[in-house]
Coordinates of C-alpha atoms in Angstrom, one line a residue:
F1 CA 12.5 0.6 -0.5
G2 CA 13.6 2.5 -3.6
V3 CA 11.5 0.6 -6.2
P4 CA 10.1 3.1 -8.6
A5 CA 6.6 3.1 -9.9
P6 CA 5.1 5.3 -12.7
A7 CA 3.9 8.6 -11.3
K8 CA 0.8 8.3 -13.5
W9 CA -0.5 5.5 -11.4
H10 CA 1.3 6.0 -8.1
P11 CA 1.9 9.7 -7.2
E12 CA 4.1 8.7 -4.2
I13 CA 6.5 7.1 -6.8
D14 CA 8.1 4.6 -4.4
T15 CA 6.5 1.1 -4.4
G16 CA 7.4 0.5 -0.8
I17 CA 5.7 3.7 0.3
H18 CA 2.6 2.8 -1.8
T19 CA 2.5 -0.7 0.0
L20 CA 2.7 0.9 3.4
M21 CA 0.0 3.4 2.6
T22 CA -2.3 0.6 1.3
L23 CA -1.7 -1.5 4.4
S24 CA -2.4 1.5 6.6
M25 CA -5.7 2.1 4.8
A26 CA -6.7 -1.6 5.1
A27 CA -6.0 -1.5 8.8
M28 CA -8.2 1.6 9.2
L29 CA -11.1 -0.1 7.3
S30 CA -11.0 -3.5 8.8
P31 CA -9.5 -5.2 11.9
Q32 CA -9.3 -8.5 10.1
V33 CA -5.9 -9.9 9.4
D34 CA -7.0 -11.6 6.2
V35 CA -8.1 -8.3 4.7
R36 CA -4.7 -6.8 5.5
F37 CA -3.0 -9.8 3.9
A38 CA -5.2 -9.6 0.8
T39 CA -4.0 -6.0 0.4
L40 CA -0.5 -7.3 -0.3

């Protein structure tokens, strides 16, 4: 990934890691594909 994000808003720093963390959380909260897609 390697796309930086401000640490103030995203402590994980890397945008790709942030995206994967967000998708993982969406998958835990809902089995619906449209919810996961909306996360992107």
